[in-house]
Each structure stands twice: as structure tokens, then as C-alpha cells.
Amino acid sequence: REYIPISFEDQTIAIVVQPENDSIEEMEANAKLIASAPDLLEALQGLMKEYKSIADSGDCGWWKAEEQEKYIIAQKAIEKAIK
């Protein structure tokens, strides 16, 4: 088996073992996604809070953020990440 370092901004973020069926490009993409997951979660939580604040303010019309399909999908993704 070959161990492959995955780097981002000149820092090694993961060292992976290349499975027989995965390409190096796919492994790099997966490692970068895993490494960025905490930042993505924090960003999504912030966006959800802002979106709900705007919806609740009435400044852009009246609707309930928590009833919107994309809001529900994002909320489920957040729950999946933290539970």
C-alpha cells in the first residue's frame, strides 16, 4: 500500500492509504472536504442564523425560514454533523 500526503496551503492535512479503486484526485478531494468540514459547519450555522433573522424581521416579506425546503435540508445536515 502507498501512503500519500494530502496538502492544502502548504500544510499536510491528511495522510491517506490509496485504496485500489480510488484515484489520487478523488482521495485529495475527500481529504480536503473532511479537513474543511468544521469551517463549513460553522459557516452554514452562521448563514442559517442570519437567514432566520432576516425572515423573522419582516424586512423582506413575511415567511418562516424553518418551513423553507433549503432551510430544512441545511438544518438536517447540521444535525447529522453534530449528533
mmCIF file of N, CA and C in Angstrom:
data_model
loop_
_atom_site.group_PDB
_atom_site.id
_atom_site.type_symbol
_atom_site.label_atom_id
_atom_site.label_comp_id
_atom_site.label_asym_id
_atom_site.label_seq_id
_atom_site.Cartn_x
_atom_site.Cartn_y
_atom_site.Cartn_z
ATOM 1 N N ARG A 1 0.838 -1.190 0.000
ATOM 2 C CA ARG A 1 0.000 0.000 0.000
ATOM 3 C C ARG A 1 0.878 1.246 0.000
ATOM 4 N N GLU A 2 0.351 2.267 -0.648
ATOM 5 C CA GLU A 2 1.090 3.528 -0.739
ATOM 6 C C GLU A 2 0.434 4.570 0.159
ATOM 7 N N TYR A 3 1.246 5.254 0.977
ATOM 8 C CA TYR A 3 0.774 6.348 1.825
ATOM 9 C C TYR A 3 1.001 7.649 1.081
ATOM 10 N N ILE A 4 -0.066 8.442 0.993
ATOM 11 C CA ILE A 4 0.005 9.665 0.208
ATOM 12 C C ILE A 4 -0.363 10.852 1.090
ATOM 13 N N PRO A 5 0.551 11.836 1.222
ATOM 14 C CA PRO A 5 0.204 13.045 1.981
ATOM 15 C C PRO A 5 -0.699 13.952 1.132
ATOM 16 N N ILE A 6 -1.713 14.493 1.760
ATOM 17 C CA ILE A 6 -2.618 15.430 1.103
ATOM 18 C C ILE A 6 -2.348 16.798 1.709
ATOM 19 N N SER A 7 -2.073 17.782 0.871
ATOM 20 C CA SER A 7 -1.718 19.114 1.353
ATOM 21 C C SER A 7 -2.722 20.163 0.907
ATOM 22 N N PHE A 8 -2.801 21.216 1.710
ATOM 23 C CA PHE A 8 -3.605 22.391 1.394
ATOM 24 C C PHE A 8 -2.869 23.585 1.962
ATOM 25 N N GLU A 9 -2.632 24.570 1.136
ATOM 26 C CA GLU A 9 -1.893 25.782 1.537
ATOM 27 C C GLU A 9 -0.579 25.416 2.219
ATOM 28 N N ASP A 10 0.160 24.542 1.590
ATOM 29 C CA ASP A 10 1.494 24.121 2.037
ATOM 30 C C ASP A 10 1.504 23.426 3.396
ATOM 31 N N GLN A 11 0.365 22.908 3.836
ATOM 32 C CA GLN A 11 0.308 22.137 5.072
ATOM 33 C C GLN A 11 -0.283 20.774 4.771
ATOM 34 N N THR A 12 0.295 19.740 5.349
ATOM 35 C CA THR A 12 -0.266 18.405 5.210
ATOM 36 C C THR A 12 -1.515 18.334 6.077
ATOM 37 N N ILE A 13 -2.640 17.995 5.459
ATOM 38 C CA ILE A 13 -3.898 17.921 6.196
ATOM 39 C C ILE A 13 -4.315 16.474 6.446
ATOM 40 N N ALA A 14 -3.712 15.546 5.700
ATOM 41 C CA ALA A 14 -4.046 14.136 5.887
ATOM 42 C C ALA A 14 -2.974 13.288 5.233
ATOM 43 N N ILE A 15 -2.832 12.095 5.763
ATOM 44 C CA ILE A 15 -2.015 11.087 5.103
ATOM 45 C C ILE A 15 -2.942 9.903 4.890
ATOM 46 N N VAL A 16 -3.125 9.541 3.651
ATOM 47 C CA VAL A 16 -4.103 8.509 3.321
ATOM 48 C C VAL A 16 -3.420 7.313 2.669
ATOM 49 N N VAL A 17 -4.086 6.194 2.786
ATOM 50 C CA VAL A 17 -3.657 4.986 2.099
ATOM 51 C C VAL A 17 -4.523 4.870 0.859
ATOM 52 N N GLN A 18 -3.887 4.746 -0.288
ATOM 53 C CA GLN A 18 -4.643 4.710 -1.526
ATOM 54 C C GLN A 18 -5.308 3.353 -1.710
ATOM 55 N N PRO A 19 -6.646 3.320 -1.663
ATOM 56 C CA PRO A 19 -7.348 2.080 -1.982
ATOM 57 C C PRO A 19 -7.169 1.754 -3.467
ATOM 58 N N GLU A 20 -7.374 0.534 -3.800
ATOM 59 C CA GLU A 20 -7.146 0.106 -5.179
ATOM 60 C C GLU A 20 -8.060 0.779 -6.187
ATOM 61 N N ASN A 21 -9.285 1.116 -5.788
ATOM 62 C CA ASN A 21 -10.270 1.620 -6.750
ATOM 63 C C ASN A 21 -10.387 3.137 -6.819
ATOM 64 N N ASP A 22 -9.746 3.870 -5.905
ATOM 65 C CA ASP A 22 -9.878 5.325 -5.890
ATOM 66 C C ASP A 22 -8.686 5.990 -6.571
ATOM 67 N N SER A 23 -8.973 7.076 -7.267
ATOM 68 C CA SER A 23 -7.899 7.847 -7.876
ATOM 69 C C SER A 23 -7.292 8.775 -6.823
ATOM 70 N N ILE A 24 -6.097 9.231 -7.068
ATOM 71 C CA ILE A 24 -5.444 10.182 -6.163
ATOM 72 C C ILE A 24 -6.260 11.469 -6.102
ATOM 73 N N GLU A 25 -6.822 11.892 -7.218
ATOM 74 C CA GLU A 25 -7.626 13.117 -7.244
ATOM 75 C C GLU A 25 -8.850 12.986 -6.346
ATOM 76 N N GLU A 26 -9.509 11.827 -6.382
ATOM 77 C CA GLU A 26 -10.686 11.613 -5.541
ATOM 78 C C GLU A 26 -10.288 11.584 -4.063
ATOM 79 N N MET A 27 -9.174 10.952 -3.756
ATOM 80 C CA MET A 27 -8.696 10.923 -2.378
ATOM 81 C C MET A 27 -8.356 12.321 -1.879
ATOM 82 N N GLU A 28 -7.722 13.120 -2.707
ATOM 83 C CA GLU A 28 -7.397 14.501 -2.329
ATOM 84 C C GLU A 28 -8.661 15.295 -2.059
ATOM 85 N N ALA A 29 -9.633 15.149 -2.946
ATOM 86 C CA ALA A 29 -10.891 15.879 -2.776
ATOM 87 C C ALA A 29 -11.575 15.472 -1.477
ATOM 88 N N ASN A 30 -11.608 14.183 -1.173
ATOM 89 C CA ASN A 30 -12.234 13.711 0.060
ATOM 90 C C ASN A 30 -11.486 14.212 1.294
ATOM 91 N N ALA A 31 -10.164 14.173 1.261
ATOM 92 C CA ALA A 31 -9.364 14.637 2.403
ATOM 93 C C ALA A 31 -9.574 16.134 2.636
ATOM 94 N N LYS A 32 -9.623 16.918 1.577
ATOM 95 C CA LYS A 32 -9.834 18.365 1.719
ATOM 96 C C LYS A 32 -11.240 18.665 2.243
ATOM 97 N N LEU A 33 -12.219 17.887 1.797
ATOM 98 C CA LEU A 33 -13.580 18.070 2.293
ATOM 99 C C LEU A 33 -13.654 17.758 3.787
ATOM 100 N N ILE A 34 -13.031 16.672 4.198
ATOM 101 C CA ILE A 34 -13.019 16.306 5.616
ATOM 102 C C ILE A 34 -12.303 17.379 6.431
ATOM 103 N N ALA A 35 -11.173 17.853 5.940
ATOM 104 C CA ALA A 35 -10.409 18.870 6.667
ATOM 105 C C ALA A 35 -11.177 20.187 6.775
ATOM 106 N N SER A 36 -11.989 20.496 5.784
ATOM 107 C CA SER A 36 -12.719 21.767 5.805
ATOM 108 C C SER A 36 -14.082 21.654 6.484
ATOM 109 N N ALA A 37 -14.487 20.462 6.886
ATOM 110 C CA ALA A 37 -15.812 20.255 7.477
ATOM 111 C C ALA A 37 -16.101 21.164 8.674
ATOM 112 N N PRO A 38 -15.187 21.340 9.627
ATOM 113 C CA PRO A 38 -15.508 22.237 10.749
ATOM 114 C C PRO A 38 -15.783 23.680 10.292
ATOM 115 N N ASP A 39 -15.014 24.171 9.339
ATOM 116 C CA ASP A 39 -15.237 25.531 8.825
ATOM 117 C C ASP A 39 -16.554 25.616 8.064
ATOM 118 N N LEU A 40 -16.869 24.593 7.288
ATOM 119 C CA LEU A 40 -18.129 24.575 6.542
ATOM 120 C C LEU A 40 -19.321 24.543 7.495
ATOM 121 N N LEU A 41 -19.219 23.755 8.550
ATOM 122 C CA LEU A 41 -20.293 23.680 9.534
ATOM 123 C C LEU A 41 -20.510 25.037 10.203
ATOM 124 N N GLU A 42 -19.430 25.665 10.622
ATOM 125 C CA GLU A 42 -19.534 26.969 11.270
ATOM 126 C C GLU A 42 -20.140 28.014 10.317
ATOM 127 N N ALA A 43 -19.725 27.989 9.066
ATOM 128 C CA ALA A 43 -20.255 28.938 8.086
ATOM 129 C C ALA A 43 -21.747 28.701 7.842
ATOM 130 N N LEU A 44 -22.142 27.448 7.714
ATOM 131 C CA LEU A 44 -23.551 27.136 7.477
ATOM 132 C C LEU A 44 -24.404 27.530 8.679
ATOM 133 N N GLN A 45 -23.909 27.275 9.872
ATOM 134 C CA GLN A 45 -24.652 27.680 11.067
ATOM 135 C C GLN A 45 -24.828 29.195 11.108
ATOM 136 N N GLY A 46 -23.788 29.936 10.751
ATOM 137 C CA GLY A 46 -23.886 31.396 10.720
ATOM 138 C C GLY A 46 -24.874 31.882 9.674
ATOM 139 N N LEU A 47 -24.829 31.288 8.493
ATOM 140 C CA LEU A 47 -25.769 31.664 7.438
ATOM 141 C C LEU A 47 -27.212 31.364 7.835
ATOM 142 N N MET A 48 -27.416 30.226 8.471
ATOM 143 C CA MET A 48 -28.770 29.855 8.893
ATOM 144 C C MET A 48 -29.303 30.865 9.924
ATOM 145 N N LYS A 49 -28.439 31.266 10.845
ATOM 146 C CA LYS A 49 -28.846 32.241 11.856
ATOM 147 C C LYS A 49 -29.223 33.573 11.204
ATOM 148 N N GLU A 50 -28.402 34.028 10.262
ATOM 149 C CA GLU A 50 -28.687 35.286 9.559
ATOM 150 C C GLU A 50 -29.957 35.186 8.723
ATOM 151 N N TYR A 51 -30.122 34.073 8.018
ATOM 152 C CA TYR A 51 -31.308 33.865 7.180
ATOM 153 C C TYR A 51 -32.567 33.901 8.038
ATOM 154 N N LYS A 52 -32.541 33.206 9.172
ATOM 155 C CA LYS A 52 -33.706 33.195 10.056
ATOM 156 C C LYS A 52 -33.968 34.586 10.611
ATOM 157 N N SER A 53 -32.911 35.316 10.944
ATOM 158 C CA SER A 53 -33.065 36.675 11.455
ATOM 159 C C SER A 53 -33.742 37.573 10.419
ATOM 160 N N ILE A 54 -33.327 37.450 9.163
ATOM 161 C CA ILE A 54 -33.937 38.242 8.087
ATOM 162 C C ILE A 54 -35.392 37.842 7.897
ATOM 163 N N ALA A 55 -35.654 36.545 7.898
ATOM 164 C CA ALA A 55 -37.037 36.078 7.723
ATOM 165 C C ALA A 55 -37.919 36.569 8.863
ATOM 166 N N ASP A 56 -37.420 36.500 10.072
ATOM 167 C CA ASP A 56 -38.202 36.915 11.240
ATOM 168 C C ASP A 56 -38.402 38.425 11.317
ATOM 169 N N SER A 57 -37.513 39.196 10.693
ATOM 170 C CA SER A 57 -37.607 40.657 10.786
ATOM 171 C C SER A 57 -38.746 41.229 9.953
ATOM 172 N N GLY A 58 -39.126 40.540 8.889
ATOM 173 C CA GLY A 58 -40.164 41.053 8.005
ATOM 174 C C GLY A 58 -39.652 42.054 6.988
ATOM 175 N N ASP A 59 -38.352 42.338 6.998
ATOM 176 C CA ASP A 59 -37.782 43.314 6.074
ATOM 177 C C ASP A 59 -37.884 42.880 4.617
ATOM 178 N N CYS A 60 -37.998 41.591 4.384
ATOM 179 C CA CYS A 60 -38.068 41.065 3.009
ATOM 180 C C CYS A 60 -39.361 40.296 2.795
ATOM 181 N N GLY A 61 -40.394 40.714 3.461
ATOM 182 C CA GLY A 61 -41.658 39.987 3.400
ATOM 183 C C GLY A 61 -41.766 39.083 4.610
ATOM 184 N N TRP A 62 -42.847 38.382 4.685
ATOM 185 C CA TRP A 62 -43.074 37.520 5.842
ATOM 186 C C TRP A 62 -43.068 36.064 5.414
ATOM 187 N N TRP A 63 -42.184 35.313 6.004
ATOM 188 C CA TRP A 63 -42.153 33.870 5.798
ATOM 189 C C TRP A 63 -41.432 33.246 6.978
ATOM 190 N N LYS A 64 -41.612 31.966 7.144
ATOM 191 C CA LYS A 64 -40.934 31.249 8.223
ATOM 192 C C LYS A 64 -39.775 30.476 7.620
ATOM 193 N N ALA A 65 -38.576 30.844 8.012
ATOM 194 C CA ALA A 65 -37.381 30.193 7.479
ATOM 195 C C ALA A 65 -37.442 28.694 7.700
ATOM 196 N N GLU A 66 -37.900 28.288 8.897
ATOM 197 C CA GLU A 66 -37.890 26.870 9.229
ATOM 198 C C GLU A 66 -38.890 26.037 8.416
ATOM 199 N N GLU A 67 -39.711 26.684 7.605
ATOM 200 C CA GLU A 67 -40.626 25.960 6.716
ATOM 201 C C GLU A 67 -40.102 25.879 5.282
ATOM 202 N N GLN A 68 -38.986 26.539 4.998
ATOM 203 C CA GLN A 68 -38.412 26.549 3.654
ATOM 204 C C GLN A 68 -37.603 25.269 3.423
ATOM 205 N N GLU A 69 -37.756 24.695 2.238
ATOM 206 C CA GLU A 69 -37.122 23.416 1.917
ATOM 207 C C GLU A 69 -35.604 23.446 2.123
ATOM 208 N N LYS A 70 -34.938 24.463 1.617
ATOM 209 C CA LYS A 70 -33.472 24.533 1.727
ATOM 210 C C LYS A 70 -33.035 24.710 3.176
ATOM 211 N N TYR A 71 -33.805 25.437 3.952
ATOM 212 C CA TYR A 71 -33.510 25.615 5.374
ATOM 213 C C TYR A 71 -33.602 24.272 6.091
ATOM 214 N N ILE A 72 -34.634 23.518 5.778
ATOM 215 C CA ILE A 72 -34.830 22.199 6.395
ATOM 216 C C ILE A 72 -33.689 21.260 6.028
ATOM 217 N N ILE A 73 -33.285 21.275 4.764
ATOM 218 C CA ILE A 73 -32.170 20.435 4.316
ATOM 219 C C ILE A 73 -30.894 20.822 5.039
ATOM 220 N N ALA A 74 -30.628 22.122 5.142
ATOM 221 C CA ALA A 74 -29.425 22.592 5.830
ATOM 222 C C ALA A 74 -29.465 22.226 7.307
ATOM 223 N N GLN A 75 -30.625 22.352 7.933
ATOM 224 C CA GLN A 75 -30.758 22.015 9.350
ATOM 225 C C GLN A 75 -30.481 20.524 9.574
ATOM 226 N N LYS A 76 -30.973 19.682 8.676
ATOM 227 C CA LYS A 76 -30.717 18.244 8.791
ATOM 228 C C LYS A 76 -29.227 17.932 8.616
ATOM 229 N N ALA A 77 -28.571 18.647 7.722
ATOM 230 C CA ALA A 77 -27.133 18.448 7.526
ATOM 231 C C ALA A 77 -26.355 18.841 8.775
ATOM 232 N N ILE A 78 -26.751 19.938 9.415
ATOM 233 C CA ILE A 78 -26.111 20.374 10.645
ATOM 234 C C ILE A 78 -26.313 19.325 11.734
ATOM 235 N N GLU A 79 -27.541 18.849 11.880
ATOM 236 C CA GLU A 79 -27.830 17.837 12.890
ATOM 237 C C GLU A 79 -27.023 16.563 12.649
ATOM 238 N N LYS A 80 -26.897 16.179 11.397
ATOM 239 C CA LYS A 80 -26.105 14.996 11.052
ATOM 240 C C LYS A 80 -24.642 15.174 11.451
ATOM 241 N N ALA A 81 -24.144 16.380 11.311
ATOM 242 C CA ALA A 81 -22.733 16.657 11.614
ATOM 243 C C ALA A 81 -22.463 16.710 13.113
ATOM 244 N N ILE A 82 -23.426 17.128 13.904
ATOM 245 C CA ILE A 82 -23.140 17.339 15.323
ATOM 246 C C ILE A 82 -23.706 16.259 16.244
ATOM 247 N N LYS A 83 -24.478 15.343 15.711
ATOM 248 C CA LYS A 83 -25.054 14.277 16.575
ATOM 249 C C LYS A 83 -24.347 12.977 16.357
#
